[in-house]
Tab-separated table of C-alpha atoms in Angstrom:
chain	number	residue	atom	x	y	z
A	21	UNK	CA	44.104	26.828	-17.000
A	22	UNK	CA	43.211	22.872	-17.843
A	23	UNK	CA	46.430	22.528	-20.396
A	24	UNK	CA	48.726	24.476	-17.573
A	25	UNK	CA	48.032	22.364	-15.067
A	26	UNK	CA	48.181	19.355	-17.153
A	27	UNK	CA	52.174	20.383	-18.844
A	28	UNK	CA	53.044	20.998	-15.054
A	29	UNK	CA	51.586	17.867	-14.056
A	30	UNK	CA	53.835	15.790	-17.191
A	31	UNK	CA	57.099	18.110	-15.565
A	32	UNK	CA	57.468	17.238	-12.258
A	33	UNK	CA	56.291	13.207	-13.757
A	34	UNK	CA	59.269	12.917	-16.074
A	35	UNK	CA	61.245	14.441	-12.092
A	36	UNK	CA	59.363	11.256	-10.401
A	37	UNK	CA	60.581	9.166	-13.564
A	38	UNK	CA	63.697	10.602	-13.109
A	39	UNK	CA	63.926	9.343	-9.322
A	40	UNK	CA	62.872	6.447	-9.864
A	41	UNK	CA	64.125	5.126	-13.137
A	42	UNK	CA	60.593	3.645	-14.335
A	43	UNK	CA	57.163	5.602	-15.106
A	44	UNK	CA	55.223	2.206	-13.965
A	45	UNK	CA	56.479	3.506	-10.280
A	46	UNK	CA	56.308	7.011	-10.769
A	47	UNK	CA	53.089	6.916	-12.081
A	48	UNK	CA	52.426	5.320	-8.317
A	49	UNK	CA	54.363	7.843	-6.621
A	50	UNK	CA	52.464	10.522	-8.746
A	51	UNK	CA	49.636	9.155	-8.052
A	52	UNK	CA	50.297	9.206	-3.512
A	53	UNK	CA	51.512	13.021	-4.160
A	54	UNK	CA	47.527	13.863	-6.287
A	55	UNK	CA	45.716	11.372	-2.851
A	56	UNK	CA	47.519	13.627	-0.439
A	57	UNK	CA	46.913	16.650	-2.065
A	58	UNK	CA	43.494	15.657	-1.973
A	59	UNK	CA	42.733	14.438	0.981
A	60	UNK	CA	41.240	16.593	3.041
A	61	UNK	CA	38.919	17.370	0.256
A	62	UNK	CA	37.979	13.961	-0.451
A	63	UNK	CA	37.233	13.513	3.569
A	64	UNK	CA	35.345	15.935	3.817
A	65	UNK	CA	32.461	15.668	0.980
A	66	UNK	CA	32.605	11.332	2.459
A	67	UNK	CA	31.993	13.463	5.833
A	68	UNK	CA	29.163	15.471	4.265
A	69	UNK	CA	28.001	12.155	2.832
A	70	UNK	CA	27.870	10.265	6.062
A	71	UNK	CA	26.069	13.431	8.829
A	72	UNK	CA	23.569	13.421	5.782
A	73	UNK	CA	22.991	9.958	6.385
A	74	UNK	CA	22.227	10.201	10.216
A	75	UNK	CA	20.461	12.836	9.898
A	76	UNK	CA	17.746	11.212	7.163
A	77	UNK	CA	15.815	9.630	8.767
A	78	UNK	CA	14.576	12.754	10.869
A	79	UNK	CA	13.894	14.535	7.590
A	80	UNK	CA	11.842	11.137	6.088
A	81	UNK	CA	9.183	11.669	9.278
A	82	UNK	CA	9.843	15.510	8.132
A	83	UNK	CA	8.555	14.621	4.378
A	84	UNK	CA	5.560	12.695	5.811
A	85	UNK	CA	5.139	15.687	8.163
A	86	UNK	CA	5.166	17.889	5.419
A	87	UNK	CA	4.632	16.772	2.862
A	88	UNK	CA	1.596	19.303	1.479
A	89	UNK	CA	3.310	21.920	2.434
A	90	UNK	CA	7.087	22.513	1.237
A	91	UNK	CA	7.664	25.577	2.205
A	92	UNK	CA	7.911	24.731	6.467
A	93	UNK	CA	9.526	21.621	4.455
A	94	UNK	CA	12.106	23.429	3.230
A	95	UNK	CA	12.917	25.648	6.499
A	96	UNK	CA	12.349	21.836	9.610
A	97	UNK	CA	14.629	21.110	6.846
A	98	UNK	CA	17.433	23.592	7.147
A	99	UNK	CA	16.892	23.338	10.201
A	100	UNK	CA	17.303	19.599	11.004
A	101	UNK	CA	20.967	20.233	9.391
A	102	UNK	CA	22.513	23.758	11.247
A	103	UNK	CA	20.909	21.780	14.410
A	104	UNK	CA	22.839	19.174	13.358
A	105	UNK	CA	26.208	20.918	12.288
A	106	UNK	CA	25.807	19.994	8.224
A	107	UNK	CA	26.121	21.606	4.924
A	108	UNK	CA	24.460	20.055	2.835
A	109	UNK	CA	27.293	21.421	-0.059
A	110	UNK	CA	29.834	20.388	1.810
A	111	UNK	CA	29.335	16.706	-0.343
A	112	UNK	CA	29.303	18.918	-3.425
A	113	UNK	CA	32.214	21.781	-3.493
A	114	UNK	CA	35.217	19.402	-3.079
A	115	UNK	CA	34.030	17.444	-6.077
A	116	UNK	CA	34.180	20.623	-7.406
A	117	UNK	CA	37.838	20.979	-5.968
A	118	UNK	CA	38.953	16.811	-7.722
A	119	UNK	CA	37.231	17.330	-10.955
A	120	UNK	CA	39.853	19.805	-12.872
A	121	UNK	CA	42.696	18.505	-11.842
A	122	UNK	CA	41.406	14.597	-12.410
A	123	UNK	CA	40.565	16.447	-15.768
A	124	UNK	CA	44.408	17.697	-16.311
A	125	UNK	CA	45.941	14.596	-15.163
A	126	UNK	CA	43.575	12.948	-17.885
A	127	UNK	CA	44.320	15.525	-20.918
A	128	UNK	CA	47.691	14.850	-19.413
A	129	UNK	CA	49.083	11.690	-20.002
A	130	UNK	CA	46.606	11.705	-23.253
A	131	UNK	CA	48.514	14.185	-24.727
A	132	UNK	CA	52.052	12.800	-24.025
A	133	UNK	CA	51.318	8.675	-24.874
A	134	UNK	CA	54.824	8.453	-26.087
A	135	UNK	CA	56.861	8.975	-22.964
A	136	UNK	CA	55.610	5.771	-22.147
A	137	UNK	CA	56.011	3.153	-25.394
A	138	UNK	CA	59.422	2.292	-23.909
A	139	UNK	CA	58.091	1.887	-19.776
A	140	UNK	CA	56.771	-0.671	-18.378
A	141	UNK	CA	55.521	-1.904	-15.293
A	142	UNK	CA	54.803	-5.165	-13.425
A	143	UNK	CA	52.879	-7.804	-16.517
A	144	UNK	CA	53.356	-5.415	-18.699
A	145	UNK	CA	56.275	-5.863	-20.505
A	146	UNK	CA	57.384	-7.401	-24.281
A	147	UNK	CA	57.214	-11.088	-23.617
A	148	UNK	CA	56.435	-14.066	-24.572
A	149	UNK	CA	52.354	-13.897	-23.578
A	150	UNK	CA	52.536	-10.876	-25.055
A	151	UNK	CA	52.663	-11.925	-28.155
A	152	UNK	CA	50.434	-14.610	-27.664
A	153	UNK	CA	47.929	-12.373	-26.866
A	154	UNK	CA	48.710	-9.361	-28.605
A	155	UNK	CA	44.867	-7.446	-28.787
A	156	UNK	CA	44.600	-9.037	-24.279
A	157	UNK	CA	48.303	-7.574	-22.575
A	158	UNK	CA	50.082	-4.483	-23.325
A	159	UNK	CA	54.194	-4.173	-23.704
A	160	UNK	CA	54.378	-0.640	-22.478
A	161	UNK	CA	52.674	1.112	-20.403
A	162	UNK	CA	50.396	2.622	-23.862
A	163	UNK	CA	49.153	0.001	-24.678
A	164	UNK	CA	45.620	-1.126	-23.729
A	165	UNK	CA	45.657	-3.601	-21.676
A	166	UNK	CA	42.483	-6.314	-20.366
A	167	UNK	CA	44.515	-6.613	-17.200
A	168	UNK	CA	44.498	-3.462	-15.984
A	169	UNK	CA	40.710	-2.784	-17.114
A	170	UNK	CA	39.525	-5.443	-14.568
A	171	UNK	CA	41.995	-4.334	-12.294
A	172	UNK	CA	40.221	-0.899	-12.527
A	173	UNK	CA	36.971	-2.427	-12.946
A	174	UNK	CA	37.517	-3.641	-9.495
A	175	UNK	CA	38.887	-0.828	-7.682
A	176	UNK	CA	36.367	1.062	-8.504
A	177	UNK	CA	33.543	-0.566	-7.845
A	178	UNK	CA	34.807	-1.437	-4.759
A	179	UNK	CA	34.673	2.163	-4.119
A	180	UNK	CA	31.559	3.389	-5.258
A	181	UNK	CA	30.115	0.464	-2.392
A	182	UNK	CA	32.170	2.266	0.188
A	183	UNK	CA	30.366	5.660	-0.198
A	184	UNK	CA	27.885	6.616	1.871
A	185	UNK	CA	24.406	6.275	0.820
A	186	UNK	CA	21.494	8.138	2.507
A	187	UNK	CA	18.677	5.747	2.709
A	188	UNK	CA	18.277	1.562	1.585
A	189	UNK	CA	17.091	3.050	-1.167
A	190	UNK	CA	19.616	4.878	-2.058
A	191	UNK	CA	22.136	2.428	-0.650
A	192	UNK	CA	20.010	0.210	-3.642
A	193	UNK	CA	19.925	2.332	-6.749
A	194	UNK	CA	23.713	2.770	-5.428
A	195	UNK	CA	24.585	-0.464	-5.886
A	196	UNK	CA	22.946	-0.498	-9.565
A	197	UNK	CA	24.909	2.486	-10.789
A	198	UNK	CA	28.141	1.193	-9.049
A	199	UNK	CA	27.752	-1.622	-10.807
A	200	UNK	CA	26.846	0.673	-14.449
A	201	UNK	CA	29.504	3.165	-13.820
A	202	UNK	CA	31.997	0.072	-14.121
A	203	UNK	CA	30.752	-1.727	-16.597
A	204	UNK	CA	31.206	1.778	-18.682
A	205	UNK	CA	33.718	3.358	-17.823
A	206	UNK	CA	35.466	-0.325	-18.340
A	207	UNK	CA	33.957	-1.000	-21.935
A	208	UNK	CA	34.990	3.264	-22.593
A	209	UNK	CA	38.858	2.200	-21.816
A	210	UNK	CA	38.855	-1.159	-23.817
A	211	UNK	CA	37.513	0.481	-26.690
A	212	UNK	CA	39.507	3.687	-26.917
A	213	UNK	CA	42.219	1.877	-26.059
A	214	UNK	CA	43.147	3.282	-23.406
A	215	UNK	CA	46.653	3.981	-22.310
A	216	UNK	CA	47.891	1.478	-19.115
A	217	UNK	CA	49.626	4.193	-18.281
A	218	UNK	CA	46.035	6.206	-17.621
A	219	UNK	CA	44.444	3.488	-15.722
A	220	UNK	CA	47.686	3.054	-13.577
A	221	UNK	CA	47.135	5.761	-12.032
A	222	UNK	CA	43.025	5.589	-11.930
A	223	UNK	CA	43.624	2.022	-10.187
A	224	UNK	CA	46.325	3.400	-7.807
A	225	UNK	CA	43.577	6.223	-6.753
A	226	UNK	CA	40.409	3.940	-7.176
A	227	UNK	CA	42.758	2.332	-4.124
A	228	UNK	CA	43.778	4.965	-1.793
A	229	UNK	CA	40.801	6.211	-1.666
A	230	UNK	CA	39.331	2.833	-0.674
A	231	UNK	CA	41.487	2.905	1.632
A	232	UNK	CA	41.129	6.132	3.087
A	233	UNK	CA	36.790	5.196	3.274
A	234	UNK	CA	37.751	2.149	5.969
A	235	UNK	CA	40.056	5.379	7.808
A	236	UNK	CA	37.081	7.367	7.233
A	237	UNK	CA	34.462	5.132	8.577
A	238	UNK	CA	35.978	3.076	10.963
A	239	UNK	CA	36.783	5.792	13.055
A	240	UNK	CA	33.652	7.053	12.644
A	241	UNK	CA	32.254	3.790	14.099
A	242	UNK	CA	35.235	4.085	17.062
């Protein structure tokens, strides 16, 4: 099934390239389309996280009050969530929708890297700097590019930092995880020479996620 979705995504990507005349712009539009398709599941996910954050003080009080009675604690927690219209599974279900799609995109780009051997975008093109620093600057979207990896790392870190934490303690742990995950993914992209095409897609997708997160947080403050 994943391979079938990957094949359809490649067809879409080629169609966008025919429309724009550039695989770089095609990937940017591709990321916008996927983000629009996943907009409401992602919104539901962050809304659920925010709702859980709001009732966290009450949950902590219940944990202290019924720490020796787990059965009553679970019952009271469920009652609290029901009264506040909080669904603890709402934050997980969107991930189940997104993960197969995101994996299919990874498969689509990684399976057909030859598409991007003569594709360029912004600073990624055959030039003098690429000749001087061939190990760090890509000359096509099929190559490995350090500035693109750094840009992705920044967008990934900001996206994780904007994700609502359920408590002050969780916020500290989340900050540490954001740093660890950013370093780990950036290292994987560099060590395994992931093509710029894939990193460009994820960078644009992460940037759009940051915009969406900011919009959700701003709407909840008003």
